[in-house]
Short mmCIF file of C-alpha atoms in Angstrom, two decimals:
data_model
loop_
_atom_site.label_atom_id
_atom_site.label_comp_id
_atom_site.label_asym_id
_atom_site.label_seq_id
_atom_site.Cartn_x
_atom_site.Cartn_y
_atom_site.Cartn_z
CA UNK A 1 24.60 -104.14 -52.16
CA UNK A 2 21.70 -103.93 -54.61
CA UNK A 3 21.42 -107.11 -56.71
CA UNK A 4 23.48 -109.30 -54.35
CA UNK A 5 22.13 -112.85 -54.13
CA UNK A 6 20.52 -113.39 -50.73
CA UNK A 7 18.70 -116.70 -51.15
CA UNK A 8 19.10 -119.49 -53.70
CA UNK A 9 16.61 -122.35 -54.06
CA UNK A 10 18.02 -125.39 -55.87
CA UNK A 11 15.99 -128.38 -57.09
CA UNK A 12 13.43 -128.10 -54.28
CA UNK A 13 10.91 -130.96 -54.21
CA UNK A 14 8.17 -131.50 -51.63
CA UNK A 15 5.87 -134.44 -50.90
CA UNK A 16 2.76 -134.74 -48.74
CA UNK A 17 1.42 -137.84 -47.06
CA UNK A 18 -2.27 -138.28 -47.95
CA UNK A 19 -4.91 -140.97 -47.72
CA UNK A 20 -3.83 -142.02 -51.21
CA UNK A 21 -0.17 -142.31 -50.25
CA UNK A 22 2.74 -139.93 -50.74
CA UNK A 23 2.17 -137.27 -53.41
CA UNK A 24 4.73 -134.90 -54.88
CA UNK A 25 3.39 -131.33 -54.82
CA UNK A 26 6.59 -129.41 -55.71
CA UNK A 27 8.89 -130.69 -58.46
CA UNK A 28 12.51 -129.45 -58.61
CA UNK A 29 11.94 -125.72 -58.21
CA UNK A 30 14.86 -123.30 -58.75
CA UNK A 31 15.09 -119.53 -58.26
CA UNK A 32 17.11 -116.75 -56.62
CA UNK A 33 16.17 -113.72 -54.51
CA UNK A 34 18.42 -110.67 -54.74
CA UNK A 35 18.88 -107.65 -52.48
CA UNK A 36 16.68 -104.73 -53.47
CA UNK A 37 14.82 -106.85 -56.05
CA UNK A 38 11.36 -108.44 -56.15
CA UNK A 39 10.76 -111.95 -57.45
CA UNK A 40 7.11 -112.47 -58.35
CA UNK A 41 5.80 -116.04 -58.13
CA UNK A 42 2.50 -116.36 -59.98
CA UNK A 43 0.05 -119.15 -60.72
CA UNK A 44 -3.45 -120.42 -60.00
CA UNK A 45 -4.51 -121.64 -56.57
CA UNK A 46 -2.99 -125.02 -55.79
CA UNK A 47 0.05 -124.64 -58.05
CA UNK A 48 2.50 -124.78 -55.14
CA UNK A 49 3.36 -121.12 -54.52
CA UNK A 50 2.63 -121.06 -50.80
CA UNK A 51 4.05 -124.55 -50.21
CA UNK A 52 7.31 -123.34 -51.75
CA UNK A 53 7.37 -120.38 -49.34
CA UNK A 54 6.56 -122.62 -46.37
CA UNK A 55 9.39 -124.94 -47.38
CA UNK A 56 11.87 -122.07 -47.36
CA UNK A 57 10.71 -121.09 -43.87
CA UNK A 58 10.69 -124.74 -42.68
CA UNK A 59 6.99 -124.40 -41.86
CA UNK A 60 5.59 -127.45 -43.67
CA UNK A 61 2.97 -129.25 -41.54
CA UNK A 62 4.66 -132.05 -39.60
CA UNK A 63 4.64 -134.99 -40.23
CA UNK A 64 2.58 -134.76 -43.43
CA UNK A 65 4.78 -132.42 -45.47
CA UNK A 66 8.41 -133.19 -46.25
CA UNK A 67 11.14 -131.69 -48.41
CA UNK A 68 12.41 -134.72 -50.34
CA UNK A 69 15.26 -133.05 -52.22
CA UNK A 70 16.93 -129.72 -52.81
CA UNK A 71 18.80 -126.96 -51.03
CA UNK A 72 17.85 -123.48 -49.81
CA UNK A 73 20.97 -121.35 -49.39
CA UNK A 74 20.64 -118.16 -47.32
CA UNK A 75 23.89 -116.20 -46.95
CA UNK A 76 25.73 -119.34 -48.04
CA UNK A 77 24.13 -121.71 -45.49
CA UNK A 78 21.54 -124.38 -46.31
CA UNK A 79 18.39 -123.63 -44.29
CA UNK A 80 17.11 -127.17 -44.79
CA UNK A 81 19.95 -128.63 -42.72
CA UNK A 82 20.00 -126.03 -39.95
CA UNK A 83 19.00 -127.02 -36.39
CA UNK A 84 15.44 -126.08 -35.45
CA UNK A 85 16.76 -123.68 -32.80
CA UNK A 86 18.63 -121.70 -35.46
CA UNK A 87 15.48 -121.41 -37.58
CA UNK A 88 13.67 -119.76 -34.66
CA UNK A 89 16.19 -116.93 -34.90
CA UNK A 90 15.91 -116.64 -38.68
CA UNK A 91 12.11 -116.80 -39.02
CA UNK A 92 10.64 -113.40 -38.27
CA UNK A 93 14.17 -112.01 -38.10
CA UNK A 94 16.33 -112.18 -41.21
CA UNK A 95 13.50 -113.78 -43.21
CA UNK A 96 10.00 -112.48 -42.48
CA UNK A 97 6.61 -113.27 -43.95
CA UNK A 98 3.38 -111.36 -44.56
CA UNK A 99 0.42 -113.71 -44.68
CA UNK A 100 -2.65 -113.65 -46.89
CA UNK A 101 -5.33 -112.91 -44.30
CA UNK A 102 -4.21 -110.52 -41.53
CA UNK A 103 -7.32 -111.09 -39.39
CA UNK A 104 -6.45 -114.76 -38.90
CA UNK A 105 -2.68 -114.19 -38.85
CA UNK A 106 -2.84 -111.80 -35.88
CA UNK A 107 -3.57 -112.90 -32.31
CA UNK A 108 -7.17 -111.75 -31.68
CA UNK A 109 -6.73 -111.47 -27.88
CA UNK A 110 -3.56 -109.34 -27.85
CA UNK A 111 -3.32 -105.64 -28.58
CA UNK A 112 -1.36 -104.79 -31.72
CA UNK A 113 1.56 -103.16 -29.92
CA UNK A 114 2.24 -106.27 -27.84
CA UNK A 115 2.41 -108.41 -30.98
CA UNK A 116 5.11 -106.17 -32.45
CA UNK A 117 6.90 -106.17 -29.07
CA UNK A 118 7.15 -109.97 -29.16
CA UNK A 119 9.09 -109.76 -32.43
CA UNK A 120 11.42 -107.12 -30.99
CA UNK A 121 11.99 -109.16 -27.82
CA UNK A 122 12.99 -112.18 -29.89
CA UNK A 123 15.06 -110.58 -32.65
CA UNK A 124 16.16 -107.17 -31.34
CA UNK A 125 17.30 -107.97 -27.81
CA UNK A 126 19.74 -105.06 -27.82
CA UNK A 127 16.77 -102.72 -27.26
CA UNK A 128 15.86 -101.61 -23.72
CA UNK A 129 12.22 -101.38 -22.62
CA UNK A 130 12.04 -97.63 -23.27
CA UNK A 131 13.65 -98.03 -26.67
CA UNK A 132 11.26 -100.86 -27.56
CA UNK A 133 8.24 -98.61 -26.99
CA UNK A 134 9.83 -95.93 -29.18
CA UNK A 135 10.76 -98.48 -31.85
CA UNK A 136 7.17 -99.78 -32.04
CA UNK A 137 5.89 -96.27 -32.77
CA UNK A 138 8.68 -95.68 -35.30
CA UNK A 139 7.89 -98.92 -37.15
CA UNK A 140 4.20 -98.04 -37.31
CA UNK A 141 5.12 -94.62 -38.66
CA UNK A 142 7.29 -96.32 -41.28
CA UNK A 143 4.28 -98.34 -42.48
CA UNK A 144 2.18 -95.15 -42.52
CA UNK A 145 -0.20 -96.31 -39.80
CA UNK A 146 -2.55 -93.44 -38.86
CA UNK A 147 -2.43 -92.44 -35.16
CA UNK A 148 0.15 -95.10 -34.18
CA UNK A 149 0.03 -94.14 -30.48
CA UNK A 150 -3.65 -95.11 -30.50
CA UNK A 151 -3.36 -98.20 -32.72
CA UNK A 152 -0.80 -99.93 -30.48
CA UNK A 153 -3.58 -100.25 -27.89
CA UNK A 154 -6.15 -101.62 -30.36
CA UNK A 155 -7.13 -105.26 -30.78
CA UNK A 156 -7.16 -106.64 -34.36
CA UNK A 157 -10.97 -106.49 -34.60
CA UNK A 158 -10.78 -102.74 -33.95
CA UNK A 159 -8.63 -102.18 -37.05
CA UNK A 160 -9.74 -101.94 -40.67
CA UNK A 161 -8.49 -104.44 -43.25
CA UNK A 162 -5.88 -102.00 -44.50
CA UNK A 163 -4.72 -101.21 -40.95
CA UNK A 164 -4.40 -104.91 -40.10
CA UNK A 165 -2.26 -105.46 -43.17
CA UNK A 166 -0.07 -102.49 -42.24
CA UNK A 167 0.25 -104.03 -38.79
CA UNK A 168 1.33 -107.34 -40.35
CA UNK A 169 3.94 -105.51 -42.42
CA UNK A 170 5.14 -103.73 -39.26
CA UNK A 171 5.52 -107.08 -37.48
CA UNK A 172 7.44 -108.47 -40.46
CA UNK A 173 9.79 -105.47 -40.55
CA UNK A 174 10.40 -105.36 -36.80
CA UNK A 175 13.15 -107.99 -37.05
CA UNK A 176 14.98 -105.98 -39.74
CA UNK A 177 14.76 -108.75 -42.38
CA UNK A 178 17.00 -109.23 -45.38
CA UNK A 179 14.16 -111.06 -47.16
CA UNK A 180 10.43 -110.40 -47.03
CA UNK A 181 8.05 -113.11 -48.23
CA UNK A 182 4.66 -111.61 -49.12
CA UNK A 183 2.06 -114.37 -49.60
CA UNK A 184 -0.95 -112.84 -51.40
CA UNK A 185 -0.77 -109.76 -49.12
CA UNK A 186 -3.51 -107.83 -50.95
CA UNK A 187 -6.07 -110.56 -51.69
CA UNK A 188 -8.59 -109.53 -49.03
CA UNK A 189 -8.27 -105.77 -49.68
CA UNK A 190 -10.20 -103.44 -51.96
CA UNK A 191 -8.35 -102.03 -54.97
CA UNK A 192 -7.61 -98.64 -53.39
CA UNK A 193 -6.07 -100.14 -50.25
CA UNK A 194 -4.31 -102.75 -52.40
CA UNK A 195 -2.55 -100.00 -54.35
CA UNK A 196 -1.49 -98.32 -51.09
CA UNK A 197 -0.07 -101.57 -49.67
CA UNK A 198 1.85 -102.37 -52.87
CA UNK A 199 3.34 -98.89 -52.91
CA UNK A 200 4.24 -99.20 -49.22
CA UNK A 201 6.04 -102.53 -49.70
CA UNK A 202 8.01 -101.07 -52.60
CA UNK A 203 8.97 -97.97 -50.59
CA UNK A 204 10.11 -100.05 -47.61
CA UNK A 205 12.05 -102.38 -49.89
CA UNK A 206 13.97 -99.48 -51.42
CA UNK A 207 14.63 -97.99 -47.99
CA UNK A 208 15.94 -101.24 -46.46
CA UNK A 209 17.36 -102.90 -49.62
CA UNK A 210 15.32 -106.05 -48.91
CA UNK A 211 14.85 -108.91 -51.28
CA UNK A 212 11.13 -109.62 -51.73
CA UNK A 213 9.41 -112.87 -52.72
CA UNK A 214 5.94 -111.77 -53.82
CA UNK A 215 3.39 -114.59 -54.19
CA UNK A 216 0.19 -113.84 -56.11
CA UNK A 217 -2.32 -115.15 -58.64
CA UNK A 218 -2.75 -111.66 -60.15
CA UNK A 219 -0.66 -110.96 -63.25
CA UNK A 220 -1.42 -107.25 -62.95
CA UNK A 221 0.20 -107.15 -59.51
CA UNK A 222 3.18 -109.12 -60.84
CA UNK A 223 3.68 -106.58 -63.62
CA UNK A 224 3.56 -103.71 -61.13
CA UNK A 225 5.91 -104.97 -58.42
CA UNK A 226 8.30 -107.55 -59.90
CA UNK A 227 11.80 -107.37 -61.33
CA UNK A 228 11.84 -111.09 -62.15
CA UNK A 229 8.98 -113.57 -62.51
CA UNK A 230 8.48 -117.29 -61.89
CA UNK A 231 5.32 -118.82 -63.40
CA UNK A 232 4.20 -122.01 -61.63
CA UNK A 233 1.73 -124.63 -62.78
CA UNK A 234 0.88 -127.93 -61.07
CA UNK A 235 3.93 -127.88 -58.82
CA UNK A 236 6.44 -127.01 -61.54
CA UNK A 237 8.03 -123.84 -62.87
CA UNK A 238 6.86 -123.55 -66.48
CA UNK A 239 8.52 -120.21 -67.29
CA UNK A 240 10.85 -117.73 -65.61
CA UNK A 241 12.69 -114.58 -66.59
CA UNK A 242 12.80 -110.83 -66.11
CA UNK A 243 9.43 -109.08 -66.00
CA UNK A 244 9.78 -107.41 -69.42
CA UNK A 245 10.55 -110.70 -71.15
CA UNK A 246 7.72 -112.56 -69.45
CA UNK A 247 5.09 -109.96 -70.37
CA UNK A 248 6.35 -108.90 -73.80
CA UNK A 249 7.71 -112.22 -75.09
CA UNK A 250 6.01 -115.06 -73.18
CA UNK A 251 6.93 -118.48 -74.56
CA UNK A 252 4.81 -120.90 -72.54
CA UNK A 253 1.12 -121.37 -73.45
CA UNK A 254 0.11 -121.07 -69.78
CA UNK A 255 1.91 -117.74 -69.36
CA UNK A 256 0.33 -116.47 -72.59
CA UNK A 257 -3.07 -117.57 -71.32
CA UNK A 258 -2.66 -115.75 -68.00
CA UNK A 259 -1.59 -112.54 -69.74
CA UNK A 260 -4.35 -112.65 -72.37
CA UNK A 261 -7.00 -113.06 -69.65
CA UNK A 262 -6.00 -109.75 -68.03
CA UNK A 263 -8.46 -106.86 -68.58
CA UNK A 264 -7.06 -103.68 -70.14
CA UNK A 265 -8.26 -100.08 -70.17
CA UNK A 266 -8.84 -100.27 -73.91
CA UNK A 267 -11.00 -103.40 -73.58
CA UNK A 268 -14.53 -102.70 -74.81
CA UNK A 269 -17.29 -102.94 -72.16
CA UNK A 270 -18.97 -106.37 -71.97
CA UNK A 271 -16.19 -107.90 -74.05
CA UNK A 272 -15.64 -111.56 -73.19
CA UNK A 273 -12.11 -111.99 -71.85
CA UNK A 274 -10.19 -115.06 -73.02
CA UNK A 275 -9.88 -117.82 -70.44
CA UNK A 276 -7.82 -120.98 -70.08
CA UNK A 277 -10.01 -124.03 -70.65
CA UNK A 278 -10.27 -126.81 -68.11
CA UNK A 279 -8.98 -126.98 -64.54
CA UNK A 280 -5.68 -127.49 -62.75
CA UNK A 281 -5.21 -131.21 -62.01
CA UNK A 282 -4.99 -132.29 -58.39
CA UNK A 283 -1.50 -133.38 -57.26
CA UNK A 284 -2.61 -137.03 -57.15
CA UNK A 285 -3.57 -136.75 -60.83
CA UNK A 286 -0.43 -135.05 -62.16
CA UNK A 287 0.55 -136.83 -65.40
CA UNK A 288 4.07 -138.10 -66.06
CA UNK A 289 4.06 -136.09 -69.31
CA UNK A 290 3.31 -132.38 -69.82
CA UNK A 291 1.05 -131.28 -66.96
CA UNK A 292 -0.55 -128.51 -69.03
CA UNK A 293 -1.31 -130.67 -72.08
CA UNK A 294 -5.03 -131.17 -71.40
CA UNK A 295 -5.60 -127.37 -71.30
CA UNK A 296 -3.17 -126.32 -74.03
CA UNK A 297 -4.11 -124.94 -77.46
CA UNK A 298 -0.69 -125.96 -78.82
CA UNK A 299 -0.77 -129.59 -77.66
CA UNK A 300 0.57 -132.38 -79.89
CA UNK A 301 1.03 -136.12 -79.46
CA UNK A 302 4.60 -135.45 -78.35
CA UNK A 303 3.29 -133.40 -75.42
CA UNK A 304 0.99 -136.24 -74.33
CA UNK A 305 3.72 -138.86 -74.56
CA UNK A 306 6.85 -137.09 -73.27
CA UNK A 307 7.99 -134.95 -70.34
CA UNK A 308 9.24 -131.43 -71.15
CA UNK A 309 12.19 -130.01 -69.23
CA UNK A 310 12.79 -126.42 -68.14
CA UNK A 311 15.32 -125.17 -70.68
CA UNK A 312 17.00 -121.82 -71.24
CA UNK A 313 15.82 -120.23 -74.50
CA UNK A 314 17.65 -116.95 -73.99
CA UNK A 315 19.93 -115.52 -71.32
CA UNK A 316 17.96 -115.77 -68.05
CA UNK A 317 14.74 -116.90 -69.79
CA UNK A 318 13.63 -120.48 -69.08
CA UNK A 319 10.62 -122.31 -70.56
CA UNK A 320 9.15 -125.81 -70.09
CA UNK A 321 7.60 -126.53 -73.50
CA UNK A 322 8.34 -128.66 -76.57
CA UNK A 323 6.99 -126.01 -78.94
CA UNK A 324 8.82 -123.01 -77.51
CA UNK A 325 10.34 -122.18 -80.90
CA UNK A 326 6.88 -121.87 -82.47
CA UNK A 327 5.19 -119.74 -79.80
#
């Protein structure tokens, strides 16, 4: 059913063990992924987007990364308390992931078809050998891979960047997932191929009624693919809501800064685009107060002395800012 809640993340916090001790990198993150809908998670590098996705998949590096609090409910069951053996069946099956760089994500010494076959062997064991070969070709046709009968025999280095990403999408879809996590899936691609991949993911989502978690640093991509948006900064959600609200009525200074820095067709050539001053603090330097204060144009003494909470300002629209009523 379109819009049905598939996955709910509640108060997720993550710490990493470093040379400076234990450091919190994710602070009480909450969101939901619905069938047939795309949740865009956006923010600068290092804000915690990919760590959040890895936490959902139980793929944090052991023993350095640890979920310290929270719950991740998938079809009513908490993934964080499931036995490791059960997660093997879920990862790549009911929850699949497309990684940022397909050349390093694929096995360089195996032909592409064999890599898809491994997914089918693990998650689609009802298929016979003959049916598996047919299913591989069908999946590649679904992702619009040119000459699929030829490509199954190719090694990753023999494929273009766009073909490798289509192959990664094929591997992710082979287990017939309910949820697809796309972690910066177009970063390494040129703009033409990027547009093709975004359109492909949307088409496959509509066909299979998947929920999609789309991780990116590109606000333009978020606007194109998302139904709902989560804006992350320094390990926290600073704003969330439906895509129209976030782009037309942003209430957090960071969200406003990201949107204002986007180029537009009507922008005059050589016009200097606005930028957000300063840099994202490292996790070991996160302040106890507002984490965006040192980069914010709206900052006051209250921001430097107190900790803002993520509060609902309108139905479904949440903002972490003391001055939300003035922005």
